[in-house]
Amino acid sequence: MPVLDRLASGAQSLAAAAAGGVSEGDLAAARAQMGFSLAWHIVVACLGVGLPALTLIAEWYGIRTGDPAHRLLARRWARGMGVLFAVGAVSGTILSFEMGLLWPGLMGTYGQVIGLPFALEGIAFFIEAIFLGIYLYAWDRMTPKRHLLTGLPIVVAGVASAFFVVCANAWMNQPRGFTLRDGRVVDVDPWAAMLNPASPPQTVHMILAAFMVASFLTAAVYAVAMLRGRRDTYHKAGFFIPFTVGAVVTPFQIVVGDWAARFLAEYQPAKLAAMEGVFTTGSHVPLTLGGIARDDALRYGLEIPNGLSLLIGYDPGTVVQGLDKVPRSQWPAVTAVHWAFDVMVAIGLFLLLMAAWLLLWWWRGRRGNRELLDQRGSRPFLWLAAIAGPASVIALESGWCVTELGRQPWIVWGIMSVREAVNPAPGLMTGLWLVLIVYAAMTVATVYVLRRLATHAAVPLAPQEEDVERYPVV
């Protein structure tokens, strides 16, 4: 169905939903609960995807060189990986219940369409759990190289889990694989639904974001330690392994982000118009930084002439569709979406500059990455590296705000509105408060356990861990 036809037919769906009985308070509570749960879980999920790869890199280098600092890093990160996996399993379970309890209209109608990626994600989850158990408890039962190999399925399963879940979200942006006949879903093709047009750009964008968050956030911990004077091999390796991975991934993420924006120009022009604050369809459209949506225009922003037309079609004459082609009832919250997008892009460029700074140091012929951080001029870099960790999380959350808020008022783009999908039962605000209490407790517990792992003995000592006993941690 063409984009404009889909949006036009969806206007009737919105009008019918507006007449529904759900209260505004309960609708807002359901959205807030789902949004908060996703925002919390996505950070832990990203660490679950990226940290296993960092751990294997540290272990591989320790095996290759015999350096106990890298072996110690691997063992400490592995324990953190176990904690985060357990917490992620809890928050993921909460989300699965919320999908059914808060949005029965979605799952009751389209569950058979989008069930496949969730089922495959469950398989990937169990594979990851099995090999994580082997990896954590088989240090003394396998040769080092075989133990290293047991970590590879953890990385693959983590990436696969992210892929399958994001495919389900991509389907909500580009619904495929079914036919609506007399209001009923028929002719279901789960593979076509999962592998919809939005899946490639959205899954790649998310997986790269997961590696960036895990890398920069881990590096930030060691950057702070090094600013406090801990510049031994252990802390330098703890900084450079993840920061280098993040620096390598960042340029690819910029390219994929551009790909995703061009995809929206063709498949979801209303979302792109909200992201860029474009109200009127036309050519020679400027790129606007900042600004506030008011009186059907984006005001007080910094405009780059022809910028958006050039980015979309490499030609200032490229026509960009504005919100004037969409019924006003289907407009997203333009200011929120636009600012979330600008924040994401700004942080992405900041991380790209940090990657370039690191590359410049190496290119200028310094003596090696460890010696770089022994110089007095490294403090500004370390300060910015410490900021890069939280900044990457902010960029991640901003990106998801763009994805979800930019699709509003639809839960299934052009077909089902959020109001149609929500549970009509009263009392959803009570569930929101309960979930907030649960997540507050999980946050405190997770931070407490991870801080103990970071500030106390490197790992619980055991007879088979002689290298840990021999290596002093400053």
PDB file of N, CA and C in Angstrom, residues 203-294:
ATOM      1  N   THR A 203      18.081  -2.956  12.443  1.00  0.00           N
ATOM      2  CA  THR A 203      18.851  -3.934  13.219  1.00  0.00           C
ATOM      3  C   THR A 203      20.344  -3.600  13.210  1.00  0.00           C
ATOM      4  N   VAL A 204      20.876  -3.236  12.062  1.00  0.00           N
ATOM      5  CA  VAL A 204      22.301  -2.890  12.004  1.00  0.00           C
ATOM      6  C   VAL A 204      22.584  -1.667  12.874  1.00  0.00           C
ATOM      7  N   HIS A 205      21.710  -0.676  12.795  1.00  0.00           N
ATOM      8  CA  HIS A 205      21.882   0.542  13.597  1.00  0.00           C
ATOM      9  C   HIS A 205      21.890   0.212  15.088  1.00  0.00           C
ATOM     10  N   MET A 206      20.989  -0.684  15.498  1.00  0.00           N
ATOM     11  CA  MET A 206      20.880  -1.028  16.916  1.00  0.00           C
ATOM     12  C   MET A 206      22.065  -1.860  17.386  1.00  0.00           C
ATOM     13  N   ILE A 207      22.494  -2.823  16.595  1.00  0.00           N
ATOM     14  CA  ILE A 207      23.607  -3.683  17.009  1.00  0.00           C
ATOM     15  C   ILE A 207      24.894  -2.875  17.128  1.00  0.00           C
ATOM     16  N   LEU A 208      25.144  -1.989  16.174  1.00  0.00           N
ATOM     17  CA  LEU A 208      26.325  -1.127  16.285  1.00  0.00           C
ATOM     18  C   LEU A 208      26.216  -0.213  17.502  1.00  0.00           C
ATOM     19  N   ALA A 209      25.014   0.293  17.774  1.00  0.00           N
ATOM     20  CA  ALA A 209      24.823   1.131  18.962  1.00  0.00           C
ATOM     21  C   ALA A 209      25.126   0.352  20.233  1.00  0.00           C
ATOM     22  N   ALA A 210      24.765  -0.934  20.260  1.00  0.00           N
ATOM     23  CA  ALA A 210      25.037  -1.755  21.440  1.00  0.00           C
ATOM     24  C   ALA A 210      26.535  -1.873  21.688  1.00  0.00           C
ATOM     25  N   PHE A 211      27.304  -2.102  20.629  1.00  0.00           N
ATOM     26  CA  PHE A 211      28.756  -2.190  20.801  1.00  0.00           C
ATOM     27  C   PHE A 211      29.348  -0.843  21.211  1.00  0.00           C
ATOM     28  N   MET A 212      28.796   0.245  20.698  1.00  0.00           N
ATOM     29  CA  MET A 212      29.308   1.558  21.086  1.00  0.00           C
ATOM     30  C   MET A 212      29.036   1.843  22.553  1.00  0.00           C
ATOM     31  N   VAL A 213      27.817   1.572  23.012  1.00  0.00           N
ATOM     32  CA  VAL A 213      27.479   1.833  24.409  1.00  0.00           C
ATOM     33  C   VAL A 213      28.329   0.982  25.338  1.00  0.00           C
ATOM     34  N   ALA A 214      28.419  -0.320  25.043  1.00  0.00           N
ATOM     35  CA  ALA A 214      29.222  -1.203  25.902  1.00  0.00           C
ATOM     36  C   ALA A 214      30.681  -0.766  25.924  1.00  0.00           C
ATOM     37  N   SER A 215      31.203  -0.363  24.777  1.00  0.00           N
ATOM     38  CA  SER A 215      32.617  -0.002  24.680  1.00  0.00           C
ATOM     39  C   SER A 215      32.917   1.307  25.387  1.00  0.00           C
ATOM     40  N   PHE A 216      32.185   2.356  25.041  1.00  0.00           N
ATOM     41  CA  PHE A 216      32.479   3.665  25.619  1.00  0.00           C
ATOM     42  C   PHE A 216      32.134   3.724  27.105  1.00  0.00           C
ATOM     43  N   LEU A 217      31.092   3.015  27.514  1.00  0.00           N
ATOM     44  CA  LEU A 217      30.735   3.024  28.935  1.00  0.00           C
ATOM     45  C   LEU A 217      31.777   2.275  29.756  1.00  0.00           C
ATOM     46  N   THR A 218      32.264   1.150  29.247  1.00  0.00           N
ATOM     47  CA  THR A 218      33.324   0.418  29.958  1.00  0.00           C
ATOM     48  C   THR A 218      34.612   1.227  29.993  1.00  0.00           C
ATOM     49  N   ALA A 219      34.969   1.830  28.861  1.00  0.00           N
ATOM     50  CA  ALA A 219      36.187   2.640  28.820  1.00  0.00           C
ATOM     51  C   ALA A 219      36.105   3.825  29.771  1.00  0.00           C
ATOM     52  N   ALA A 220      34.914   4.377  29.943  1.00  0.00           N
ATOM     53  CA  ALA A 220      34.760   5.537  30.834  1.00  0.00           C
ATOM     54  C   ALA A 220      35.125   5.193  32.270  1.00  0.00           C
ATOM     55  N   VAL A 221      34.821   3.970  32.694  1.00  0.00           N
ATOM     56  CA  VAL A 221      35.163   3.553  34.062  1.00  0.00           C
ATOM     57  C   VAL A 221      36.671   3.610  34.273  1.00  0.00           C
ATOM     58  N   TYR A 222      37.406   3.110  33.303  1.00  0.00           N
ATOM     59  CA  TYR A 222      38.865   3.080  33.439  1.00  0.00           C
ATOM     60  C   TYR A 222      39.482   4.442  33.158  1.00  0.00           C
ATOM     61  N   ALA A 223      38.813   5.273  32.374  1.00  0.00           N
ATOM     62  CA  ALA A 223      39.298   6.636  32.176  1.00  0.00           C
ATOM     63  C   ALA A 223      39.269   7.409  33.482  1.00  0.00           C
ATOM     64  N   VAL A 224      38.205   7.233  34.252  1.00  0.00           N
ATOM     65  CA  VAL A 224      38.116   7.889  35.558  1.00  0.00           C
ATOM     66  C   VAL A 224      39.212   7.375  36.480  1.00  0.00           C
ATOM     67  N   ALA A 225      39.449   6.071  36.477  1.00  0.00           N
ATOM     68  CA  ALA A 225      40.502   5.507  37.320  1.00  0.00           C
ATOM     69  C   ALA A 225      41.870   6.065  36.932  1.00  0.00           C
ATOM     70  N   MET A 226      42.115   6.224  35.643  1.00  0.00           N
ATOM     71  CA  MET A 226      43.408   6.734  35.189  1.00  0.00           C
ATOM     72  C   MET A 226      43.566   8.216  35.531  1.00  0.00           C
ATOM     73  N   LEU A 227      42.463   8.959  35.498  1.00  0.00           N
ATOM     74  CA  LEU A 227      42.539  10.355  35.930  1.00  0.00           C
ATOM     75  C   LEU A 227      42.901  10.458  37.401  1.00  0.00           C
ATOM     76  N   ARG A 228      42.598   9.418  38.159  1.00  0.00           N
ATOM     77  CA  ARG A 228      42.950   9.384  39.582  1.00  0.00           C
ATOM     78  C   ARG A 228      44.342   8.817  39.817  1.00  0.00           C
ATOM     79  N   GLY A 229      45.083   8.586  38.748  1.00  0.00           N
ATOM     80  CA  GLY A 229      46.473   8.182  38.879  1.00  0.00           C
ATOM     81  C   GLY A 229      46.762   6.717  38.700  1.00  0.00           C
ATOM     82  N   ARG A 230      45.766   5.914  38.396  1.00  0.00           N
ATOM     83  CA  ARG A 230      45.981   4.471  38.236  1.00  0.00           C
ATOM     84  C   ARG A 230      46.352   4.192  36.785  1.00  0.00           C
ATOM     85  N   ARG A 231      47.635   4.241  36.499  1.00  0.00           N
ATOM     86  CA  ARG A 231      48.086   4.115  35.110  1.00  0.00           C
ATOM     87  C   ARG A 231      48.935   2.866  34.900  1.00  0.00           C
ATOM     88  N   ASP A 232      48.621   1.810  35.621  1.00  0.00           N
ATOM     89  CA  ASP A 232      49.305   0.535  35.420  1.00  0.00           C
ATOM     90  C   ASP A 232      48.746  -0.165  34.181  1.00  0.00           C
ATOM     91  N   THR A 233      49.367  -1.282  33.837  1.00  0.00           N
ATOM     92  CA  THR A 233      48.975  -2.009  32.628  1.00  0.00           C
ATOM     93  C   THR A 233      47.526  -2.457  32.675  1.00  0.00           C
ATOM     94  N   TYR A 234      47.064  -2.857  33.853  1.00  0.00           N
ATOM     95  CA  TYR A 234      45.702  -3.342  33.998  1.00  0.00           C
ATOM     96  C   TYR A 234      44.698  -2.257  33.603  1.00  0.00           C
ATOM     97  N   HIS A 235      44.847  -1.057  34.128  1.00  0.00           N
ATOM     98  CA  HIS A 235      43.880   0.003  33.846  1.00  0.00           C
ATOM     99  C   HIS A 235      44.024   0.540  32.420  1.00  0.00           C
ATOM    100  N   LYS A 236      45.243   0.564  31.899  1.00  0.00           N
ATOM    101  CA  LYS A 236      45.414   1.010  30.515  1.00  0.00           C
ATOM    102  C   LYS A 236      44.746   0.029  29.547  1.00  0.00           C
ATOM    103  N   ALA A 237      44.919  -1.258  29.799  1.00  0.00           N
ATOM    104  CA  ALA A 237      44.263  -2.251  28.941  1.00  0.00           C
ATOM    105  C   ALA A 237      42.754  -2.163  29.085  1.00  0.00           C
ATOM    106  N   GLY A 238      42.292  -1.942  30.328  1.00  0.00           N
ATOM    107  CA  GLY A 238      40.857  -1.811  30.566  1.00  0.00           C
ATOM    108  C   GLY A 238      40.263  -0.615  29.858  1.00  0.00           C
ATOM    109  N   PHE A 239      41.088   0.397  29.616  1.00  0.00           N
ATOM    110  CA  PHE A 239      40.608   1.559  28.859  1.00  0.00           C
ATOM    111  C   PHE A 239      40.730   1.337  27.356  1.00  0.00           C
ATOM    112  N   PHE A 240      41.884   0.894  26.899  1.00  0.00           N
ATOM    113  CA  PHE A 240      42.132   0.887  25.462  1.00  0.00           C
ATOM    114  C   PHE A 240      41.381  -0.194  24.702  1.00  0.00           C
ATOM    115  N   ILE A 241      41.153  -1.344  25.299  1.00  0.00           N
ATOM    116  CA  ILE A 241      40.407  -2.384  24.578  1.00  0.00           C
ATOM    117  C   ILE A 241      39.009  -1.889  24.221  1.00  0.00           C
ATOM    118  N   PRO A 242      38.197  -1.466  25.197  1.00  0.00           N
ATOM    119  CA  PRO A 242      36.848  -1.030  24.814  1.00  0.00           C
ATOM    120  C   PRO A 242      36.831   0.275  24.028  1.00  0.00           C
ATOM    121  N   PHE A 243      37.726   1.219  24.355  1.00  0.00           N
ATOM    122  CA  PHE A 243      37.676   2.497  23.641  1.00  0.00           C
ATOM    123  C   PHE A 243      38.054   2.310  22.173  1.00  0.00           C
ATOM    124  N   THR A 244      39.008   1.429  21.908  1.00  0.00           N
ATOM    125  CA  THR A 244      39.386   1.173  20.522  1.00  0.00           C
ATOM    126  C   THR A 244      38.242   0.520  19.749  1.00  0.00           C
ATOM    127  N   VAL A 245      37.549  -0.419  20.385  1.00  0.00           N
ATOM    128  CA  VAL A 245      36.396  -1.043  19.725  1.00  0.00           C
ATOM    129  C   VAL A 245      35.336   0.010  19.415  1.00  0.00           C
ATOM    130  N   GLY A 246      35.051   0.871  20.390  1.00  0.00           N
ATOM    131  CA  GLY A 246      34.072   1.928  20.163  1.00  0.00           C
ATOM    132  C   GLY A 246      34.496   2.880  19.062  1.00  0.00           C
ATOM    133  N   ALA A 247      35.796   3.202  19.032  1.00  0.00           N
ATOM    134  CA  ALA A 247      36.302   4.115  18.009  1.00  0.00           C
ATOM    135  C   ALA A 247      36.208   3.507  16.623  1.00  0.00           C
ATOM    136  N   VAL A 248      36.405   2.197  16.516  1.00  0.00           N
ATOM    137  CA  VAL A 248      36.315   1.526  15.213  1.00  0.00           C
ATOM    138  C   VAL A 248      34.861   1.460  14.745  1.00  0.00           C
ATOM    139  N   VAL A 249      33.937   1.222  15.659  1.00  0.00           N
ATOM    140  CA  VAL A 249      32.531   1.058  15.289  1.00  0.00           C
ATOM    141  C   VAL A 249      31.887   2.380  14.899  1.00  0.00           C
ATOM    142  N   THR A 250      32.310   3.479  15.543  1.00  0.00           N
ATOM    143  CA  THR A 250      31.623   4.763  15.378  1.00  0.00           C
ATOM    144  C   THR A 250      31.507   5.230  13.929  1.00  0.00           C
ATOM    145  N   PRO A 251      32.572   5.224  13.124  1.00  0.00           N
ATOM    146  CA  PRO A 251      32.392   5.678  11.729  1.00  0.00           C
ATOM    147  C   PRO A 251      31.368   4.850  10.960  1.00  0.00           C
ATOM    148  N   PHE A 252      31.342   3.540  11.209  1.00  0.00           N
ATOM    149  CA  PHE A 252      30.344   2.706  10.540  1.00  0.00           C
ATOM    150  C   PHE A 252      28.931   3.080  10.984  1.00  0.00           C
ATOM    151  N   GLN A 253      28.798   3.429  12.254  1.00  0.00           N
ATOM    152  CA  GLN A 253      27.481   3.826  12.756  1.00  0.00           C
ATOM    153  C   GLN A 253      27.000   5.112  12.100  1.00  0.00           C
ATOM    154  N   ILE A 254      27.901   6.042  11.849  1.00  0.00           N
ATOM    155  CA  ILE A 254      27.525   7.279  11.168  1.00  0.00           C
ATOM    156  C   ILE A 254      26.977   6.970   9.775  1.00  0.00           C
ATOM    157  N   VAL A 255      27.643   6.068   9.064  1.00  0.00           N
ATOM    158  CA  VAL A 255      27.202   5.686   7.718  1.00  0.00           C
ATOM    159  C   VAL A 255      25.838   4.992   7.773  1.00  0.00           C
ATOM    160  N   VAL A 256      25.669   4.089   8.735  1.00  0.00           N
ATOM    161  CA  VAL A 256      24.397   3.376   8.863  1.00  0.00           C
ATOM    162  C   VAL A 256      23.282   4.342   9.253  1.00  0.00           C
ATOM    163  N   GLY A 257      23.587   5.322  10.100  1.00  0.00           N
ATOM    164  CA  GLY A 257      22.588   6.323  10.456  1.00  0.00           C
ATOM    165  C   GLY A 257      22.111   7.097   9.245  1.00  0.00           C
ATOM    166  N   ASP A 258      23.022   7.422   8.349  1.00  0.00           N
ATOM    167  CA  ASP A 258      22.645   8.103   7.110  1.00  0.00           C
ATOM    168  C   ASP A 258      21.749   7.199   6.256  1.00  0.00           C
ATOM    169  N   TRP A 259      22.090   5.917   6.196  1.00  0.00           N
ATOM    170  CA  TRP A 259      21.276   4.939   5.471  1.00  0.00           C
ATOM    171  C   TRP A 259      19.866   4.898   6.060  1.00  0.00           C
ATOM    172  N   ALA A 260      19.768   4.860   7.396  1.00  0.00           N
ATOM    173  CA  ALA A 260      18.461   4.785   8.045  1.00  0.00           C
ATOM    174  C   ALA A 260      17.624   6.028   7.746  1.00  0.00           C
ATOM    175  N   ALA A 261      18.260   7.208   7.700  1.00  0.00           N
ATOM    176  CA  ALA A 261      17.519   8.440   7.400  1.00  0.00           C
ATOM    177  C   ALA A 261      16.988   8.418   5.968  1.00  0.00           C
ATOM    178  N   ARG A 262      17.779   7.926   5.047  1.00  0.00           N
ATOM    179  CA  ARG A 262      17.314   7.835   3.650  1.00  0.00           C
ATOM    180  C   ARG A 262      16.170   6.821   3.531  1.00  0.00           C
ATOM    181  N   PHE A 263      16.244   5.771   4.312  1.00  0.00           N
ATOM    182  CA  PHE A 263      15.146   4.811   4.332  1.00  0.00           C
ATOM    183  C   PHE A 263      13.844   5.489   4.759  1.00  0.00           C
ATOM    184  N   LEU A 264      13.923   6.322   5.794  1.00  0.00           N
ATOM    185  CA  LEU A 264      12.724   7.005   6.269  1.00  0.00           C
ATOM    186  C   LEU A 264      12.162   7.944   5.210  1.00  0.00           C
ATOM    187  N   ALA A 265      13.035   8.580   4.439  1.00  0.00           N
ATOM    188  CA  ALA A 265      12.568   9.500   3.401  1.00  0.00           C
ATOM    189  C   ALA A 265      11.648   8.786   2.416  1.00  0.00           C
ATOM    190  N   GLU A 266      11.873   7.491   2.200  1.00  0.00           N
ATOM    191  CA  GLU A 266      11.046   6.744   1.259  1.00  0.00           C
ATOM    192  C   GLU A 266       9.880   6.035   1.923  1.00  0.00           C
ATOM    193  N   TYR A 267      10.105   5.458   3.117  1.00  0.00           N
ATOM    194  CA  TYR A 267       9.107   4.587   3.716  1.00  0.00           C
ATOM    195  C   TYR A 267       8.307   5.231   4.853  1.00  0.00           C
ATOM    196  N   GLN A 268       8.900   6.159   5.588  1.00  0.00           N
ATOM    197  CA  GLN A 268       8.204   6.836   6.680  1.00  0.00           C
ATOM    198  C   GLN A 268       8.495   8.344   6.632  1.00  0.00           C
ATOM    199  N   PRO A 269       8.038   9.013   5.592  1.00  0.00           N
ATOM    200  CA  PRO A 269       8.367  10.434   5.445  1.00  0.00           C
ATOM    201  C   PRO A 269       7.834  11.304   6.576  1.00  0.00           C
ATOM    202  N   ALA A 270       6.727  10.898   7.213  1.00  0.00           N
ATOM    203  CA  ALA A 270       6.199  11.688   8.324  1.00  0.00           C
ATOM    204  C   ALA A 270       7.183  11.693   9.497  1.00  0.00           C
ATOM    205  N   LYS A 271       7.818  10.560   9.745  1.00  0.00           N
ATOM    206  CA  LYS A 271       8.804  10.499  10.828  1.00  0.00           C
ATOM    207  C   LYS A 271      10.021  11.363  10.494  1.00  0.00           C
ATOM    208  N   LEU A 272      10.489  11.284   9.254  1.00  0.00           N
ATOM    209  CA  LEU A 272      11.619  12.126   8.858  1.00  0.00           C
ATOM    210  C   LEU A 272      11.264  13.606   8.954  1.00  0.00           C
ATOM    211  N   ALA A 273      10.033  13.953   8.549  1.00  0.00           N
ATOM    212  CA  ALA A 273       9.613  15.351   8.638  1.00  0.00           C
ATOM    213  C   ALA A 273       9.618  15.829  10.088  1.00  0.00           C
ATOM    214  N   ALA A 274       9.193  14.979  11.013  1.00  0.00           N
ATOM    215  CA  ALA A 274       9.227  15.349  12.424  1.00  0.00           C
ATOM    216  C   ALA A 274      10.670  15.452  12.929  1.00  0.00           C
ATOM    217  N   MET A 275      11.519  14.524  12.523  1.00  0.00           N
ATOM    218  CA  MET A 275      12.922  14.556  12.939  1.00  0.00           C
ATOM    219  C   MET A 275      13.605  15.848  12.514  1.00  0.00           C
ATOM    220  N   GLU A 276      13.302  16.310  11.318  1.00  0.00           N
ATOM    221  CA  GLU A 276      13.981  17.477  10.768  1.00  0.00           C
ATOM    222  C   GLU A 276      13.141  18.757  10.864  1.00  0.00           C
ATOM    223  N   GLY A 277      11.936  18.647  11.406  1.00  0.00           N
ATOM    224  CA  GLY A 277      11.090  19.823  11.550  1.00  0.00           C
ATOM    225  C   GLY A 277      10.640  20.406  10.235  1.00  0.00           C
ATOM    226  N   VAL A 278      10.283  19.551   9.284  1.00  0.00           N
ATOM    227  CA  VAL A 278       9.843  20.000   7.962  1.00  0.00           C
ATOM    228  C   VAL A 278       8.314  19.979   7.932  1.00  0.00           C
ATOM    229  N   PHE A 279       7.705  21.152   7.814  1.00  0.00           N
ATOM    230  CA  PHE A 279       6.252  21.248   7.802  1.00  0.00           C
ATOM    231  C   PHE A 279       5.677  21.372   6.392  1.00  0.00           C
ATOM    232  N   THR A 280       6.468  21.872   5.470  1.00  0.00           N
ATOM    233  CA  THR A 280       5.977  22.130   4.126  1.00  0.00           C
ATOM    234  C   THR A 280       6.800  21.354   3.112  1.00  0.00           C
ATOM    235  N   THR A 281       6.119  20.594   2.267  1.00  0.00           N
ATOM    236  CA  THR A 281       6.784  19.828   1.218  1.00  0.00           C
ATOM    237  C   THR A 281       7.419  20.773   0.199  1.00  0.00           C
ATOM    238  N   GLY A 282       8.633  20.452  -0.226  1.00  0.00           N
ATOM    239  CA  GLY A 282       9.276  21.278  -1.230  1.00  0.00           C
ATOM    240  C   GLY A 282      10.714  20.871  -1.453  1.00  0.00           C
ATOM    241  N   SER A 283      11.378  21.588  -2.337  1.00  0.00           N
ATOM    242  CA  SER A 283      12.796  21.374  -2.612  1.00  0.00           C
ATOM    243  C   SER A 283      13.612  22.443  -1.911  1.00  0.00           C
ATOM    244  N   HIS A 284      14.939  22.319  -2.004  1.00  0.00           N
ATOM    245  CA  HIS A 284      15.857  23.274  -1.376  1.00  0.00           C
ATOM    246  C   HIS A 284      15.544  23.422   0.125  1.00  0.00           C
ATOM    247  N   VAL A 285      15.278  22.300   0.763  1.00  0.00           N
ATOM    248  CA  VAL A 285      14.898  22.308   2.178  1.00  0.00           C
ATOM    249  C   VAL A 285      16.146  22.449   3.040  1.00  0.00           C
ATOM    250  N   PRO A 286      16.181  23.400   3.950  1.00  0.00           N
ATOM    251  CA  PRO A 286      17.371  23.564   4.796  1.00  0.00           C
ATOM    252  C   PRO A 286      17.443  22.481   5.875  1.00  0.00           C
ATOM    253  N   LEU A 287      18.629  22.305   6.384  1.00  0.00           N
ATOM    254  CA  LEU A 287      18.848  21.447   7.550  1.00  0.00           C
ATOM    255  C   LEU A 287      18.839  22.351   8.777  1.00  0.00           C
ATOM    256  N   THR A 288      17.937  22.101   9.710  1.00  0.00           N
ATOM    257  CA  THR A 288      17.755  22.979  10.862  1.00  0.00           C
ATOM    258  C   THR A 288      18.269  22.312  12.121  1.00  0.00           C
ATOM    259  N   LEU A 289      19.155  23.015  12.797  1.00  0.00           N
ATOM    260  CA  LEU A 289      19.697  22.531  14.069  1.00  0.00           C
ATOM    261  C   LEU A 289      18.987  23.256  15.197  1.00  0.00           C
ATOM    262  N   GLY A 290      18.421  22.472  16.136  1.00  0.00           N
ATOM    263  CA  GLY A 290      17.680  23.083  17.224  1.00  0.00           C
ATOM    264  C   GLY A 290      16.350  23.625  16.735  1.00  0.00           C
ATOM    265  N   GLY A 291      15.776  24.508  17.529  1.00  0.00           N
ATOM    266  CA  GLY A 291      14.504  25.110  17.157  1.00  0.00           C
ATOM    267  C   GLY A 291      13.333  24.514  17.903  1.00  0.00           C
ATOM    268  N   ILE A 292      12.205  25.233  17.848  1.00  0.00           N
ATOM    269  CA  ILE A 292      10.976  24.822  18.522  1.00  0.00           C
ATOM    270  C   ILE A 292       9.839  24.883  17.515  1.00  0.00           C
ATOM    271  N   ALA A 293       9.015  23.832  17.490  1.00  0.00           N
ATOM    272  CA  ALA A 293       7.869  23.801  16.585  1.00  0.00           C
ATOM    273  C   ALA A 293       6.785  24.738  17.104  1.00  0.00           C
ATOM    274  N   ARG A 294       6.415  25.719  16.263  1.00  0.00           N
ATOM    275  CA  ARG A 294       5.374  26.675  16.654  1.00  0.00           C
ATOM    276  C   ARG A 294       4.723  27.232  15.394  1.00  0.00           C
TER     277      ARG A 294
END
